[in-house]
Structure formats: structure tokens, C-alpha cells
Short mmCIF file of C-alpha atoms in Angstrom, two decimals:
data_model
loop_
_atom_site.label_atom_id
_atom_site.label_comp_id
_atom_site.label_asym_id
_atom_site.label_seq_id
_atom_site.Cartn_x
_atom_site.Cartn_y
_atom_site.Cartn_z
CA MET V 1 15.59 4.76 19.35
CA SER V 2 12.15 4.11 17.98
CA ASP V 3 9.07 5.05 19.96
CA LEU V 4 7.92 1.44 20.00
CA LEU V 5 11.19 0.30 21.54
CA GLN V 6 11.06 3.06 24.17
CA VAL V 7 7.51 2.09 25.13
CA PHE V 8 8.54 -1.55 25.37
CA LEU V 9 11.58 -0.81 27.52
CA SER V 10 9.58 1.40 29.87
CA GLY V 11 7.02 -1.42 30.17
CA VAL V 12 9.78 -3.90 31.00
CA GLU V 13 11.19 -1.53 33.63
CA ASP V 14 7.74 -1.18 35.20
CA MET V 15 7.34 -4.95 35.23
CA ALA V 16 10.76 -5.42 36.85
CA LYS V 17 9.83 -2.90 39.56
CA SER V 18 6.52 -4.64 40.07
CA MET V 19 8.33 -8.01 40.35
CA LYS V 20 10.59 -6.62 43.06
CA ILE V 21 7.64 -5.12 44.93
CA HIS V 22 5.69 -8.38 44.72
CA ALA V 23 8.71 -10.36 45.86
CA ALA V 24 9.19 -8.06 48.85
CA ASP V 25 5.47 -8.19 49.73
CA ILE V 26 5.37 -11.96 49.49
CA GLU V 27 8.48 -12.37 51.61
CA LYS V 28 6.99 -10.10 54.28
CA LYS V 29 3.59 -11.75 54.24
CA THR V 30 4.23 -15.45 53.85
CA GLY V 31 7.87 -16.21 53.39
CA SER V 32 6.69 -19.02 51.13
CA GLU V 33 8.94 -19.57 48.14
CA SER V 34 6.25 -21.28 46.08
CA GLU V 35 4.06 -18.17 45.90
CA LEU V 36 7.07 -16.05 45.05
CA VAL V 37 8.10 -18.46 42.31
CA GLU V 38 4.56 -18.44 40.86
CA LYS V 39 4.47 -14.63 40.76
CA VAL V 40 7.92 -14.44 39.17
CA GLU V 41 6.99 -17.07 36.58
CA ALA V 42 3.77 -15.24 35.73
CA LEU V 43 5.63 -11.95 35.31
CA THR V 44 8.38 -13.65 33.32
CA ALA V 45 5.76 -15.11 30.98
CA ARG V 46 4.34 -11.61 30.46
CA VAL V 47 7.82 -10.26 29.70
CA GLU V 48 8.46 -13.08 27.20
CA LYS V 49 5.11 -12.38 25.53
CA LEU V 50 6.00 -8.68 25.25
CA ILE V 51 9.40 -9.56 23.81
CA GLY V 52 7.72 -11.78 21.22
CA LEU V 53 5.34 -9.00 20.25
CA LEU V 54 8.22 -6.54 20.04
CA GLU V 55 10.24 -8.85 17.82
CA GLU V 56 7.26 -9.20 15.49
CA LYS V 57 6.80 -5.43 15.31
CA LEU V 58 10.48 -4.61 14.97
CA GLY V 59 10.98 -7.38 12.45
CA THR V 60 8.76 -5.50 10.03
CA ALA V 61 9.72 -2.02 11.17
CA ILE V 62 13.48 -2.46 10.92
CA LYS V 63 13.55 -3.72 7.35
CA VAL V 64 14.82 -0.95 5.14
CA GLN V 65 12.68 -0.62 2.06
CA PRO V 66 12.17 2.35 -0.18
CA ALA V 67 9.19 4.33 0.95
CA LYS V 68 6.16 3.94 -1.20
CA GLY V 69 4.61 7.27 -0.29
CA LYS V 70 4.02 9.99 -2.82
CA ARG V 71 6.82 12.18 -1.51
CA MET V 72 9.46 9.48 -1.93
CA MET V 73 8.58 8.64 -5.53
CA ASP V 74 10.89 9.85 -8.23
CA ILE V 75 9.99 13.46 -9.07
CA LYS V 76 9.61 12.63 -12.76
CA GLN V 77 7.07 9.93 -11.96
CA ARG V 78 5.19 12.29 -9.65
CA ILE V 79 5.12 15.01 -12.31
CA ASN V 80 3.77 12.60 -14.94
CA GLU V 81 1.21 11.15 -12.54
CA ILE V 82 -0.17 14.55 -11.56
CA ILE V 83 -0.21 15.91 -15.10
CA ALA V 84 -2.07 12.76 -16.20
CA GLN V 85 -4.73 13.55 -13.59
CA HIS V 86 -5.23 16.99 -15.19
CA PRO V 87 -6.05 16.35 -18.87
CA GLU V 88 -6.85 20.04 -19.36
CA GLY V 89 -3.28 20.90 -18.36
CA ILE V 90 -1.65 22.20 -15.21
CA ARG V 91 0.61 25.18 -14.62
CA PRO V 92 3.96 24.77 -12.82
CA PRO V 93 3.02 26.73 -9.65
CA GLN V 94 -0.01 24.51 -9.08
CA LEU V 95 2.04 21.40 -9.86
CA ALA V 96 4.71 22.49 -7.36
CA ARG V 97 2.08 22.99 -4.63
CA ILE V 98 0.64 19.53 -5.24
CA ILE V 99 4.04 17.84 -5.24
CA GLY V 100 5.32 19.87 -2.30
CA THR V 101 8.39 21.37 -3.91
CA LYS V 102 9.53 24.66 -5.40
CA VAL V 103 8.71 25.65 -8.96
CA GLN V 104 12.44 26.05 -9.66
CA ASN V 105 12.93 22.35 -8.97
CA LEU V 106 10.31 21.41 -11.55
CA TYR V 107 11.46 23.43 -14.55
CA PRO V 108 14.46 21.24 -15.51
CA HIS V 109 12.28 18.11 -15.39
CA LEU V 110 9.45 19.76 -17.31
CA LYS V 111 11.83 21.07 -19.97
CA ALA V 112 13.44 17.64 -20.41
CA ALA V 113 10.03 15.96 -20.65
CA VAL V 114 8.92 18.43 -23.33
CA GLN V 115 12.11 17.77 -25.29
CA ASN V 116 11.55 14.01 -24.99
CA GLY V 117 7.98 14.41 -26.18
CA THR V 118 6.38 12.91 -23.08
CA LEU V 119 4.82 16.29 -22.17
CA LEU V 120 3.47 19.17 -24.21
CA LYS V 121 3.54 22.83 -23.22
CA ASP V 122 0.67 24.95 -24.52
CA SER V 123 0.63 28.69 -25.20
CA SER V 124 -0.78 29.47 -21.72
CA GLY V 125 2.21 27.77 -20.05
CA SER V 126 0.25 24.70 -18.94
CA TYR V 127 1.72 21.24 -19.34
CA LEU V 128 -0.20 18.32 -20.83
CA ILE V 129 0.59 14.66 -21.41
CA GLY V 130 2.16 14.27 -24.84
CA PRO V 131 1.00 11.90 -27.55
CA ALA V 132 1.74 8.25 -26.91
CA LYS V 133 4.82 7.05 -28.72
CA GLU V 134 4.62 3.81 -30.61
CA LYS V 135 7.26 1.35 -29.62
CA THR V 136 9.23 0.33 -32.65
CA ARG V 137 12.08 -2.07 -32.91
CA PRO V 138 15.16 -0.83 -34.66
CA VAL V 139 15.51 -2.37 -38.10
CA LYS V 140 18.83 -4.06 -38.64
CA ALA V 141 20.43 -3.56 -42.01
CA ARG V 142 20.89 -6.75 -43.95
CA LYS V 143 24.28 -7.67 -45.19
CA SER V 144 24.56 -7.82 -48.93
CA LYS V 145 25.67 -11.12 -50.41
#
């Protein structure tokens, strides 16, 4: 159960207890139903307001969407983003620390990126962004007449 829901439910329980206490106090003091009804209506309005606020909060909190944080991004995107921030190159141990993973998890992605040409590996073992590839359309062969 979410923390917000627990806080809301504990607040509702407190309000229900307070309603019972107020009802008992009013019955002892005056016995008048009108005062009791007013107190109950006021507390009910507060509960309805809290429910409305909770529905607003939970309406946005319950929706399942992919997280947009850095840790939930695809590892290939994170690798490319970080290497792009280091034009002088970055070594795998430093890259792993920044991403928050083990170096062993990076090597397959780095190797594949070097083979694709999106990254370059220099003689010191640092990785750099590779040269930009020009997008070309495949040329279709014409049929001879």
C-alpha cells in the first residue's frame, strides 16, 4: 500500500474517532440533534474533501508509465549520452561508476557499439563518439527494358 494511501486512511480513522467523540460529547451536553447533525456534516465534508484530494493524487500516481529517470533508460542510450558528455573519451570503469552498474555489464554494449561504428575505442582503452554516419537511401536497381 502506498504511503499516501496509508496517511489518508489513518487520517480518516482519526476523523471517525473524532466524530464519535464529538457525538458522545454533544449527546451528553445538549442532547440536541441539530448540533450533532451540524458536526457530523462538517466532518463528512472534510472527509469528502480528503477523498477528492486522494483521488487526484492517486489518479496520477497509479498510472503506470515507464520511468523517465536516468537509471531506467536503456543502457545503450545511457552509455551514448555519457560518452557524448566526455568528448576526450571515457574509460569503462568510470563509465560504470557514472551509470551505476558493473564494468562487465558494459563491455558487450561497448563492443557492439564499436562494431556498429557509433563508438570508437582509442589505444588507451577510452571510448569516444564515432563519426556521424550519413543517412543514405538504398538505391533500387532499375529493370532493363
